[in-house]
XYZ file of C-alpha atoms in Angstrom:
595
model
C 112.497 138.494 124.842
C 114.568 141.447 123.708
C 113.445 144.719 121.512
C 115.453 145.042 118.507
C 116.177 147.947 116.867
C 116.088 146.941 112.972
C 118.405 147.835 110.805
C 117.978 147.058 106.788
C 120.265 146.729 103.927
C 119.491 148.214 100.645
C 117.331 145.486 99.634
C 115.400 145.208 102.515
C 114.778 149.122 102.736
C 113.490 148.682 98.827
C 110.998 145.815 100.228
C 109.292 147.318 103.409
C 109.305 151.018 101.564
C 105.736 152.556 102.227
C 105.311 150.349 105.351
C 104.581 152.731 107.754
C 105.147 150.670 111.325
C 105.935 147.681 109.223
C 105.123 144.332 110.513
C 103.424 145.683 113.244
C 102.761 142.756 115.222
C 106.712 143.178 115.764
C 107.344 147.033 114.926
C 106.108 150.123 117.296
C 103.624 151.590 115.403
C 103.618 155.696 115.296
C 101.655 158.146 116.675
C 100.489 156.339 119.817
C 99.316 158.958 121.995
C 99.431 158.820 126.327
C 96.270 158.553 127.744
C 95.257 160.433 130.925
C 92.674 160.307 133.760
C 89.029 159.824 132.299
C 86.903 160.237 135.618
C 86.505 163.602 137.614
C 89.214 163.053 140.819
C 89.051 164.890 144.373
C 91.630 167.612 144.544
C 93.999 165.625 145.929
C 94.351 162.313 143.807
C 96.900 162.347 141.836
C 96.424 162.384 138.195
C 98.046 159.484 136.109
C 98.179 158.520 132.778
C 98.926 155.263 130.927
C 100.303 154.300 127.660
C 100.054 150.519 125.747
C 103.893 149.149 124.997
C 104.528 148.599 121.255
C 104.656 145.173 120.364
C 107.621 143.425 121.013
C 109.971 142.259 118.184
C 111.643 138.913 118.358
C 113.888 136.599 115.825
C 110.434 135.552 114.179
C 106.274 136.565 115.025
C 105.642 137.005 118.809
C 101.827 137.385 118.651
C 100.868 133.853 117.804
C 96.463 133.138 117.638
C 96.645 131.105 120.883
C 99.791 131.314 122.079
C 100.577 133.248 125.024
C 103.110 136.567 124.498
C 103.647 139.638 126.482
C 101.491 143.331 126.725
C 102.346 145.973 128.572
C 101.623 149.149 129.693
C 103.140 152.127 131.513
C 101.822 154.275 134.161
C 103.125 157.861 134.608
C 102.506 160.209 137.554
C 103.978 163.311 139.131
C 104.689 162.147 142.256
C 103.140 163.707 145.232
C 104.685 164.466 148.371
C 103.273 164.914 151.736
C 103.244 168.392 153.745
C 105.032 168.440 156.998
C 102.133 169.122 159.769
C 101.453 172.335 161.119
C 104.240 173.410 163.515
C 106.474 170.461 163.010
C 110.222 170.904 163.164
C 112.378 171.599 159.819
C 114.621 168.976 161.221
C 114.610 164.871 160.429
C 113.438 162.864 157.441
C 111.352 164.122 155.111
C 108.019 162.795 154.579
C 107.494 159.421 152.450
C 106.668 159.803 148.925
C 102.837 157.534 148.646
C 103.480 154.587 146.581
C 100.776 153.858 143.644
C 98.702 150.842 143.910
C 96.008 149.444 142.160
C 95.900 146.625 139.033
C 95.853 147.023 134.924
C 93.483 145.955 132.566
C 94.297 144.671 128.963
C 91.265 145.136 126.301
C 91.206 143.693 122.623
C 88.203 145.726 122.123
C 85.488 144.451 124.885
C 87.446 141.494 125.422
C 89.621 141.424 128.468
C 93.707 140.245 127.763
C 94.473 139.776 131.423
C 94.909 141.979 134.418
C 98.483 142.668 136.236
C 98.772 143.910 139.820
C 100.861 147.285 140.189
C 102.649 149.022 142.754
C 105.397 151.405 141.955
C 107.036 154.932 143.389
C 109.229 157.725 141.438
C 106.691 158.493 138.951
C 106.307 155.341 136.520
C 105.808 151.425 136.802
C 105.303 149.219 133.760
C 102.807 146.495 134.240
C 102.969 143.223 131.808
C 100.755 140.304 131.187
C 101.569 137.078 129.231
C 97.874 136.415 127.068
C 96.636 134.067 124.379
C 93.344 135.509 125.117
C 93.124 137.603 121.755
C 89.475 136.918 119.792
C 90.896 137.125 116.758
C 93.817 137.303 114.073
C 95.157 140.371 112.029
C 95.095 143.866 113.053
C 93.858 144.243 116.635
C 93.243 147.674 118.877
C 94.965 147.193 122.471
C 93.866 149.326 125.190
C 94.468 149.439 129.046
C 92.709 150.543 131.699
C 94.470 151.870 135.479
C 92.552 151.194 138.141
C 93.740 152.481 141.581
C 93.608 150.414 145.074
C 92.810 154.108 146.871
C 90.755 156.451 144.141
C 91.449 159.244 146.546
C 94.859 159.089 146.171
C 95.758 158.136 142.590
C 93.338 158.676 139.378
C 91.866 155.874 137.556
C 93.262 156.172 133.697
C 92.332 154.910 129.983
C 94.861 154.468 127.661
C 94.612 155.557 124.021
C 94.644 152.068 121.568
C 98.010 150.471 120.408
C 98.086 148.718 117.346
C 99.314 145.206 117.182
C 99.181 142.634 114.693
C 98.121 138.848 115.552
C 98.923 136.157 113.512
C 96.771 132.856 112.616
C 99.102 129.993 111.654
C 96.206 127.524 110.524
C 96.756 126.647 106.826
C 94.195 127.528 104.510
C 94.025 123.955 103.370
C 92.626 121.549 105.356
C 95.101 118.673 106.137
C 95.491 115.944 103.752
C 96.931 112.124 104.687
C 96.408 108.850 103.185
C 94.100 106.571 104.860
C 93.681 103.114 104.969
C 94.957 100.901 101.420
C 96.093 102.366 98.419
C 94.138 102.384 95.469
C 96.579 103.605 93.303
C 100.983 103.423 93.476
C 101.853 107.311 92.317
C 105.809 107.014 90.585
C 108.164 108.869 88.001
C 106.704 112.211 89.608
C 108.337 115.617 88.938
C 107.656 119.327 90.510
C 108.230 122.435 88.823
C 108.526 125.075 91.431
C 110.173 128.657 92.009
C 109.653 128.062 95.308
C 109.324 132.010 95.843
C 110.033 134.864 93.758
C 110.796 137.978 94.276
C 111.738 141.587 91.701
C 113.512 144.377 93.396
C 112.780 146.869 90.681
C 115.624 149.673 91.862
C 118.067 146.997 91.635
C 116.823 144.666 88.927
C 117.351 141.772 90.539
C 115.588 138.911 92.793
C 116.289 135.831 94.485
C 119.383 133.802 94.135
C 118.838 130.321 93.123
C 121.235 127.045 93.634
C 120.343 123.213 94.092
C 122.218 121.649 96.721
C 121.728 117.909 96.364
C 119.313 115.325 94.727
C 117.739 114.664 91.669
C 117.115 118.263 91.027
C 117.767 120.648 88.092
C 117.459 124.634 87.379
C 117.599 125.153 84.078
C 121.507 127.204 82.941
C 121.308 130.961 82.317
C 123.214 133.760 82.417
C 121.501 137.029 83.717
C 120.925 138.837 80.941
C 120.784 142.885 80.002
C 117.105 143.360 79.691
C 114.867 143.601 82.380
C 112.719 140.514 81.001
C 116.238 138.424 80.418
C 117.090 139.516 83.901
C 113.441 138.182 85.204
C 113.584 135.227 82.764
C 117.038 134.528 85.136
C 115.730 135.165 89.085
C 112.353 133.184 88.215
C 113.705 130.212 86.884
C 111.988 126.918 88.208
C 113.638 123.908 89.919
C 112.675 120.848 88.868
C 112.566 118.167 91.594
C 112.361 114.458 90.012
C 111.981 110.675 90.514
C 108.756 111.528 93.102
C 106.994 108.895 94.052
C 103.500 108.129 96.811
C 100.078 106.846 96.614
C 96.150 107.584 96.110
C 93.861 106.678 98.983
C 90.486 105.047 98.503
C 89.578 108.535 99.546
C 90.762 109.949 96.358
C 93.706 111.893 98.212
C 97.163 111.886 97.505
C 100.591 112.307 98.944
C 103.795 112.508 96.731
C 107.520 112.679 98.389
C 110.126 114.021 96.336
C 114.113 114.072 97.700
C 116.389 116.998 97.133
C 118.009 120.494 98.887
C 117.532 123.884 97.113
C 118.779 127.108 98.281
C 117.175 131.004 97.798
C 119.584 134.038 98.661
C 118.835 138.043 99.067
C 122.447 139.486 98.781
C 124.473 137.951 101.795
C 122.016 138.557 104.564
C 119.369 136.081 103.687
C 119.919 132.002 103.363
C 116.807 129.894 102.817
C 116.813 126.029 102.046
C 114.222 123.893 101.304
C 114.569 120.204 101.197
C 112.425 116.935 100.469
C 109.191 118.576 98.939
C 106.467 116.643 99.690
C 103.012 117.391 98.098
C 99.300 116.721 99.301
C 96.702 116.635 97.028
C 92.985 115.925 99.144
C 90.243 114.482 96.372
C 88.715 117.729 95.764
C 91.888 119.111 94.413
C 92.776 121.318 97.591
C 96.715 121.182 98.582
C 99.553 121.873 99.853
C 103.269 121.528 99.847
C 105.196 121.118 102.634
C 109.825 120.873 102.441
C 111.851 121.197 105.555
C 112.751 124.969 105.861
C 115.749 126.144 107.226
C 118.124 129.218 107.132
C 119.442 132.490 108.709
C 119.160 136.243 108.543
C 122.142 137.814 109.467
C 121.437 141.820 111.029
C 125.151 143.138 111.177
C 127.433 141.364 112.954
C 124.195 138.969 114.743
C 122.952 135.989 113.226
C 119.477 134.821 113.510
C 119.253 130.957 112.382
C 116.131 129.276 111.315
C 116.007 124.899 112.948
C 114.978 122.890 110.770
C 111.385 122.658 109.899
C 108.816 120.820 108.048
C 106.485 123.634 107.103
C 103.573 124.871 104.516
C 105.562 126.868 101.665
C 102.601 126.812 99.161
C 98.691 126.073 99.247
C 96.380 125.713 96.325
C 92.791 125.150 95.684
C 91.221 123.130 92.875
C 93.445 121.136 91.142
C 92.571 119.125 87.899
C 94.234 115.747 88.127
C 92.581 113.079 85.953
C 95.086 110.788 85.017
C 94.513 109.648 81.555
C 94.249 105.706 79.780
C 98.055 105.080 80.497
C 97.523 106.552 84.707
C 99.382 109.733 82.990
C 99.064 112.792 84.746
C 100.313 116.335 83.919
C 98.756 120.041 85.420
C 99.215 123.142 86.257
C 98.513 124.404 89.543
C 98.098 128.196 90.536
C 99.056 128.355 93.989
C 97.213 130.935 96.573
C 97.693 134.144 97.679
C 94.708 136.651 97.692
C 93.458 136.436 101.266
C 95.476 133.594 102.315
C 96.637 135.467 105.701
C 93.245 135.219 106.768
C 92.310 138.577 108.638
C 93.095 141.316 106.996
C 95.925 143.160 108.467
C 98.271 139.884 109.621
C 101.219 141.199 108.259
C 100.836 144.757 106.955
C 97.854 147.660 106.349
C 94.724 145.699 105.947
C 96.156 143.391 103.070
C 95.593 139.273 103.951
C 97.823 138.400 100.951
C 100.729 136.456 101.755
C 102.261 132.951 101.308
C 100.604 130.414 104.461
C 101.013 132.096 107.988
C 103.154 129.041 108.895
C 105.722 130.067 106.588
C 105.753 133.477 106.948
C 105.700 133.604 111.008
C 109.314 131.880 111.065
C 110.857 134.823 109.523
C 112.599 137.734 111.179
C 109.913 140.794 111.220
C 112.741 142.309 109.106
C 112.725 140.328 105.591
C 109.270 138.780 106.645
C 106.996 140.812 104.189
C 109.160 139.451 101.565
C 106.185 137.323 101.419
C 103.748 139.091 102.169
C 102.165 142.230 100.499
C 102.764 145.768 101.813
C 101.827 148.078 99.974
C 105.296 148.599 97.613
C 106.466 148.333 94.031
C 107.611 144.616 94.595
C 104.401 143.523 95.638
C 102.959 141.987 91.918
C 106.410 140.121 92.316
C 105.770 138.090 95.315
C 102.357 136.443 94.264
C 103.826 132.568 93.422
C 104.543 131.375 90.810
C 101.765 128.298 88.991
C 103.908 124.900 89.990
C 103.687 122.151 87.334
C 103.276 118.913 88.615
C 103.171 115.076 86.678
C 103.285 111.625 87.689
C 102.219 108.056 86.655
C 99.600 106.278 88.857
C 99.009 102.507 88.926
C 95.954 100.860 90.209
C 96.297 98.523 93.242
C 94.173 95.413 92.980
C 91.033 95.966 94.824
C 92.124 94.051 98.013
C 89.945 90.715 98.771
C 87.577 90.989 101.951
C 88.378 89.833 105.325
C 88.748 85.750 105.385
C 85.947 84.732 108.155
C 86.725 81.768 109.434
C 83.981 79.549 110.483
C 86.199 77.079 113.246
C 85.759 77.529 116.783
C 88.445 76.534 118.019
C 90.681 78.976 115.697
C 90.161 82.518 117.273
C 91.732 85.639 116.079
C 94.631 85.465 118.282
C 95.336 82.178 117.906
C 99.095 81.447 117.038
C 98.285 79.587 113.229
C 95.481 81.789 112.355
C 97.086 83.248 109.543
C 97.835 80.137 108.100
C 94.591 77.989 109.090
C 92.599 80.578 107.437
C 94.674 80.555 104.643
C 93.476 76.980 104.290
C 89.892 77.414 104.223
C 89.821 80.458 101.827
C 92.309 78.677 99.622
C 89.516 75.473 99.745
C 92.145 73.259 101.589
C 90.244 72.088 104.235
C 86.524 72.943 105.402
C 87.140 71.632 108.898
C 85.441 69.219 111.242
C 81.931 69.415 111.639
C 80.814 68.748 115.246
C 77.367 67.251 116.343
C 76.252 70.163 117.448
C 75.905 71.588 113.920
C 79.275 73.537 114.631
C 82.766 73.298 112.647
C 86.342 72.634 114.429
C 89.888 72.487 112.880
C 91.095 70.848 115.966
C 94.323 72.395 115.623
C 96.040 70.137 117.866
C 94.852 66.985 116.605
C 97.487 64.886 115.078
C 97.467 64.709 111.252
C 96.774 61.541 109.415
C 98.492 60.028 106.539
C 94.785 60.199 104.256
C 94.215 63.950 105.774
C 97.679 64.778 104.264
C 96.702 63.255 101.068
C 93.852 65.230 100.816
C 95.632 68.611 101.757
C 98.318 68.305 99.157
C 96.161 67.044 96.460
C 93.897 70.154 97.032
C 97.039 72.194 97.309
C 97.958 71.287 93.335
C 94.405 71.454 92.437
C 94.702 67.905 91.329
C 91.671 66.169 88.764
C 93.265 62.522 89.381
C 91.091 59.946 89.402
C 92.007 56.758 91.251
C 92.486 53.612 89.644
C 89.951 50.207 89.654
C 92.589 48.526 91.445
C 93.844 49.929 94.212
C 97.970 50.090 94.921
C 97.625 49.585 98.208
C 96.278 47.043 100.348
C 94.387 49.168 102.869
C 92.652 51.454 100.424
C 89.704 50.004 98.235
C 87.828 52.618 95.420
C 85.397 53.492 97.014
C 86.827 54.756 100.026
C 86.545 58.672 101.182
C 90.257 60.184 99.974
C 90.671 56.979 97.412
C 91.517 59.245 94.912
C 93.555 61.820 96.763
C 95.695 58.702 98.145
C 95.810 56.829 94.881
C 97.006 60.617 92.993
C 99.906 60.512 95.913
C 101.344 56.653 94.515
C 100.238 57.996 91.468
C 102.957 60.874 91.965
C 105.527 59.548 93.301
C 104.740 61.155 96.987
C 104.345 58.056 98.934
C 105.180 53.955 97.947
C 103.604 53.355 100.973
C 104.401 50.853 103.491
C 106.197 47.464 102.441
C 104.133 44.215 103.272
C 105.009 40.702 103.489
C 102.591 40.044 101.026
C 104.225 42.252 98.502
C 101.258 44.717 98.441
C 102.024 47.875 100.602
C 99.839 49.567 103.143
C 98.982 52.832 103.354
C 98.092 53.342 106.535
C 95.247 56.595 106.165
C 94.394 56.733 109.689
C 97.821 56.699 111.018
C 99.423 59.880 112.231
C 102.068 61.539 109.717
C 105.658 61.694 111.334
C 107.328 64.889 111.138
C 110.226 63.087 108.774
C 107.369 61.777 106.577
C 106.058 64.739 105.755
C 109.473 66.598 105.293
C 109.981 63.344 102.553
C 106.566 64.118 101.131
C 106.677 68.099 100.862
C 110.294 67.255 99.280
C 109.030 65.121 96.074
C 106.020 67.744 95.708
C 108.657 70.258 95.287
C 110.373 68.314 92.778
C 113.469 68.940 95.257
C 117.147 67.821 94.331
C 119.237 68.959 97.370
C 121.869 66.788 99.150
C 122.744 66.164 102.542
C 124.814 68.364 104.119
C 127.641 67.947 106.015
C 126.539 69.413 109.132
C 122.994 68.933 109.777
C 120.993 72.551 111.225
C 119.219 69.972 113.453
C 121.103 68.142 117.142
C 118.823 65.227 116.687
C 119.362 64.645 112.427
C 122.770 63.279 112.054
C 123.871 62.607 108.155
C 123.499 59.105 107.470
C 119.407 59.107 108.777
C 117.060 58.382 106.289
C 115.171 61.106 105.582
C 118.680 63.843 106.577
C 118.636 65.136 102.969
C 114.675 65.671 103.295
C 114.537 67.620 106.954
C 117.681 69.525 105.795
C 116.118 71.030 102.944
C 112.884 71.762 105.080
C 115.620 74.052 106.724
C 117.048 75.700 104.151
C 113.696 76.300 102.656
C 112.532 77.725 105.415
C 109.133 75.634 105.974
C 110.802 74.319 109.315
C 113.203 76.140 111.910
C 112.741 72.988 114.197
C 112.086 73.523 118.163
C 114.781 75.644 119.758
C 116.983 74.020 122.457
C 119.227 75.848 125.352
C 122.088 74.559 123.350
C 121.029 76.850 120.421
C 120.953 73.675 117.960
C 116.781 73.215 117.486
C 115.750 69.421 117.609
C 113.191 68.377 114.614
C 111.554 65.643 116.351
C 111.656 63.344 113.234
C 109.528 60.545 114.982
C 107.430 63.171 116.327
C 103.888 63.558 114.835
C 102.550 66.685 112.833
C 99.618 68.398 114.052
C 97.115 69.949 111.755
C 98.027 73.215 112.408
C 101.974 72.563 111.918
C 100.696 71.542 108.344
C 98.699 74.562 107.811
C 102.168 75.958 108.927
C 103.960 73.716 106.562
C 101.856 74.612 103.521
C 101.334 78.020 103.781
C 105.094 78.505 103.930
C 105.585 76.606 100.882
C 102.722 77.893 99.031
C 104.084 79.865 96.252
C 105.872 76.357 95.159
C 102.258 74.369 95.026
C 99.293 76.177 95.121
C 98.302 77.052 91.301
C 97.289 80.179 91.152
C-alpha cells in the first residue's frame, strides 16, 4: 500500500481548513518526536532510538476495527565500529561494522499490537507488523518499544506515541430484515432525500445534483443571487417514487425504491447512488442503504469507488402509524451527533459523521466531507430530515398449519398437498381402521359411490335423494344415496344401461380414468371439442370419451404418464386411485369448490 502525498483543490482546501493532521488515521500527524534509550547502558552499547511511522494513507480508511493493516517503526543508531587490536597491521579489511538485533513491540496503550523481529546495519531498519489487535475505535496512542538480542551491545529504546485514528464500521442501527409472513403489502411509496449536503461558504456553493434514471424527480431551479436562493438550489431534495415492500409480523419494514442519482464537488468528485432501499425495525430505528459508487480524481490519477450496497443514512425513532385508509406520511431526522462512535474516528475528538460504512470508502482527501472537523462548513454537513410515505395493506392473517390425521399420508409424501387439502376442505375424513386409527389409503382404487361423495362435497351440495331411486343398485337408504342420486340428479352420471331398462350404478366399482375425465367435464359445465391431434398416444379422435381426456389436458388437471416417445399415455381403462383424485380435485378447485 503506497503513501500519498495529498494534494487539494480549492474546495477541498476550504473543507479540511483547521484540520491539523487531518484524517489522521490516513494523514502523518505533526510534531511526533524520536524517542531514545530509556534504561542506563554500559559504556559501550550503543545508544538507539525509535520513532512510530505515521499512518499510512490509501484510496479509502486503512485502519479498519478488526481488520488487519500495517505499523511501523524505525530504529536509528550511530553505527559503531570495532578498534583494530593492539599491534595489528594497518593493512587488510577493516573491521565489520556489528549488525543490530533484537525484536519491536507495538502498544495501543497496555495492549500489545504485535511484535516484529529486527536485524539491520548502516544506522536504521524499519520494522512493520500487520495487526487487527487494536481495543478500540477512534483516536488511539501508538507506541513501540526496541528491545535488543545483546543489551551490551545495542540500547533498549521507547518510542514517543503516534497518533492514529481507527475506524468502527458497525452501523449505529441494528440490522433490520423481514421475517417470516407479511402482515402488511407496503406500495405507492416515495422518499424525499438530499442524500448529502454540503455549503462551501468562500465559494457559495455545494453539491451538484442530477438524476440519472428512474422514477425520480429534483425539483427545477436556477441558482439564484442570494445566499439563501443559492442554498434553496444545492439542497434541493430528490424524490424517489413508485416504492414498494412489506411489514413483518415483527412490526419491521423494508421498502425498495428504483432509480440512479448523482452528487458532484467541481470535477474531482462523482458520487452515485442507486436503488434506495429503506429499513424501518418496529421501534422506529433505521436505515437506508443505495448502491454507492464513484471516483475522486487527484491530478492526473483516478481513484474509483466498485459498486456498493452501503449505509448512507441512519435514524432513530420514527413515528409511522398508518392511519384508517393504511396512509402513512413522516418526517424523519436522520443521525449525526455521535454517530462515529469513539470520539476522534475521523477528526479532533468529534464522533459526528454520516455511518462509518459510508464514510470509510472515501479517499482520506474529500472524506471529512462527511464528517465534522472543526471548519466553517461543518453546520452544513449534518443531513438533511428525509420525508418518507407509503400505503400499507393488511395481509389476511394466514390459516394454521393443516394437521392431517392419516397415517399413511406423511409429510413427504408425493399428494400431501393435495390429500390435506381434502380433509381441511371437509372432502373426505378418511378411513378409520380397527385399531381406532384413520387411513386415506392413498393407493386404493377409487369407487364410483366414493367419487360421488367427493364431488358432491366439493359443490357443497344440500340434494336430497329421491323416494325412488334412478338406479337399480341404489335403494334410499343406502350410505351415499343422496350423493349418488344428486350425480343423476345433475347430469354427472346416467349410469350404466340394463336390459331391464333401469340402469346400474355400480358404487363399489372402481372409477376408470376416462370416467372420471367425463364426470369432472359435466361438473365444469365444459363445451370443448375434440381436437384434431390428441396430446395423448393411446386417445385417438373418434374414442368415446377423446373430447373429455383432451380437455383434462388442456385444463391442466391431467398431463397423463410420460412415455420414451415423449407422447404421455392416459390409461383411459386404467383405474383412479384416491390420491390421483385428490390430485384431480385440487387442480380443479377454483372451478368447484364454493368458497
Amino acid at each position: 500500500m503506497r503513501t500519498l502525498r495529498i494534494l487539494t483543490g480549492a474546495i477541498v482546501a476550504c473543507a479540511l481548513v483547521g484540520t491539523p493532521g487531518v484524517a489522521s488515521a490516513q494523514l502523518p500527524d505533526v510534531g511526533a518526536g524520536q524517542g531514545v534509550s530509556t534504561a542506563r547502558q554500559q559504556e559501550e552499547a550503543v545508544v538507539t532510538k525509535i520513532q512510530v511511522a505515521p499512518p499510512v494513507v490509501g484510496e479509502r480508511t486503512v485502519y479498519l476495527l478488526g481488520q488487519a493493516a500495517p505499523v511501523a517503526a524505525t530504529i536509528t543508531w550511530v553505527p559503531a565500529i570495532p578498534a583494530r587490536a593492539a599491534g595489528a597491521s594497518g593493512e587488510g579489511s577493516a573491521p565489520a561494522e556489528a549488525p543490530l538485533t533484537g525484536e519491536v513491540e507495538f502498544f495501543d496503550g497496555a495492549v500489545s499490537l504485535g511484535v516484529a523481529a529486527v536485524t539491520g546495519l548502516g544506522g536504521s531498519v524499519t520494522a512493520t507488523v500487520e495487526t487487527a489487535a487494536w481495543p478500540a475505535a477512534g483516536l488511539r496512542q501508538v507506541t513501540a518499544q526496541f528491545r535488543p538480542s545483546d543489551p551490551n551491545a545495542f540500547a533498549a529504546a521507547q518510542s514517543p506515541a503516534r497518533a492514529y485514528r481507527v475506524v468502527d464500521t458497525a452501523r449505529a442501527v441494528p440490522d433490520v430484515a423481514l421475517s417470516g409472513a407479511s402482515a402488511a403489502t407496503i406500495g405507492d411509496a416515495r422518499l424525499e432525500w438530499t442524500i448529502a449536503n454540503i455549503w462551501f461558504s468562500n465559494f457559495e456553493v455545494g453539491f451538484e445534483r442530477e438524476v440519472l434514471a428512474g422514477p425520480v424527480t429534483l425539483p427545477e431551479a436556477s441558482v439564484g443571487t442570494t445566499i439563501p436562493e443559492k442554498q434553496a438550489y444545492f439542497f434541493r431534495p430528490f424524490t424517489f417514487t413508485s416504492g414498494s415492500g412489506a411489514r413483518d409480523q415483527a412490526g419491521n419494514r423494508v421498502i425498495s425504491f428504483e432509480g440512479s442519482v448523482r452528487l458532484t464537488s467541481g470535477s474531482a468528485n462523482r458520487w452515485d447512488f442507486s436503488d434506495p432501499r429503506v429499513h424501518i425495525g418496529a421501534s422506529g430505528d433505521g436505515y437506508i442503504t443505495a448502491e454507492f459508487s464513484g471516483t475522486y480524481l487527484l491530478g492526473a490519477q483516478e481513484f474509483p469507488i466498485a459498486p456498493t450496497r452501503v449505509a448512507i443514512a441512519t435514524f432513530t425513532g420514527a413515528k409511522l402509524q398508518p392511519n384508517s385508509a393504511g396512509a402513512v406520511s413522516a418526517e424523519i431526522v436522520l443521525n449525526w451527533a455521535g454517530q462515529a462512535g469513539a470520539p476522534g474516528t475521523w477528526a479532533h475528538e468529534y464522533a459526528d459523521s454520516f455511518p462509518n460504512e459510508f464514510v470509510s470508502l472515501l479517499h482520506p482527501a474529500i472524506n471529512l466531507f462527511f464528517a465534522r472537523s472543526s471548519v466553517a462548513t461543518d453546520s452544513s454537513k449534518i443531513p438533511h430530515p428525509i420525508t418518507l410515505s407509503f400505503t400499507e395493506t393488511l395481509v389476511p392473517d394466514p390459516k394454521p398449519p393443516v394437521v392431517v390425521p392419516f397415517t399413511d399420508v406423511p409429510k413427504g409424501h408425493k399428494f400431501f398437498t393435495e390429500i390435506a387439502w381434502m380433509y381441511s376442505s371437509k372432502l373426505t375424513t378418511g378411513v378409520e381402521q380397527s385399531n381406532g386409527t384413520v387411513k386415506y389409503l392413498p393407493k386404493q382404487n377409487m369407487t364410483r359411490e366414493a367419487m360421488a361423495a367427493f364431488l358432491y362435497r366439493a359443490e357443497g351440495a344440500k340434494y336430497v335423494g329421491p323416494k325412488v331411486s334412478p338406479f337399480a343398485d341404489v335403494k334410499p337408504g343406502d350410505k351415499f344415496y343422496n350423493e349418488i342420486t344428486w350425480m343423476y340428479q345433475q347430469g354427472l352420471s346416467t349410469g350404466i344401461a340394463q336390459a331391464s331398462g333401469k340402469p346400474k350404478y355400480a358404487p363399489k366399482s372402481s372409477v376408470t380414468r376416462e370416467a372420471m375425465a367425463a364426470f369432472m367435464y359435466r361438473l365444469q359445465g365444459a363445451t370443448s371439442g375434440v381436437p384434431k391431434v390428441s396430446p395423448f398416444v393411446d386417445v385417438k379422435s373418434g374414442d368415446k370419451f377423446a373430447k373429455e381426456i383432451a380437455w383434462m389436458y388442456s385444463s391442466k388437471l391431467s398431463t397423463g404418464v410420460e412415455q420414451a416417445s415423449g407422447k404421455p399415455k392416459y390409461l383411459p381403462k386404467s383405474s383412479v386411485t384416491r390420491e390421483a383424485m385428490a390430485a384431480f380435485l385440487y387442480r380443479a378447485q377454483d372451478g368447484i369448490l364454493k368458497q
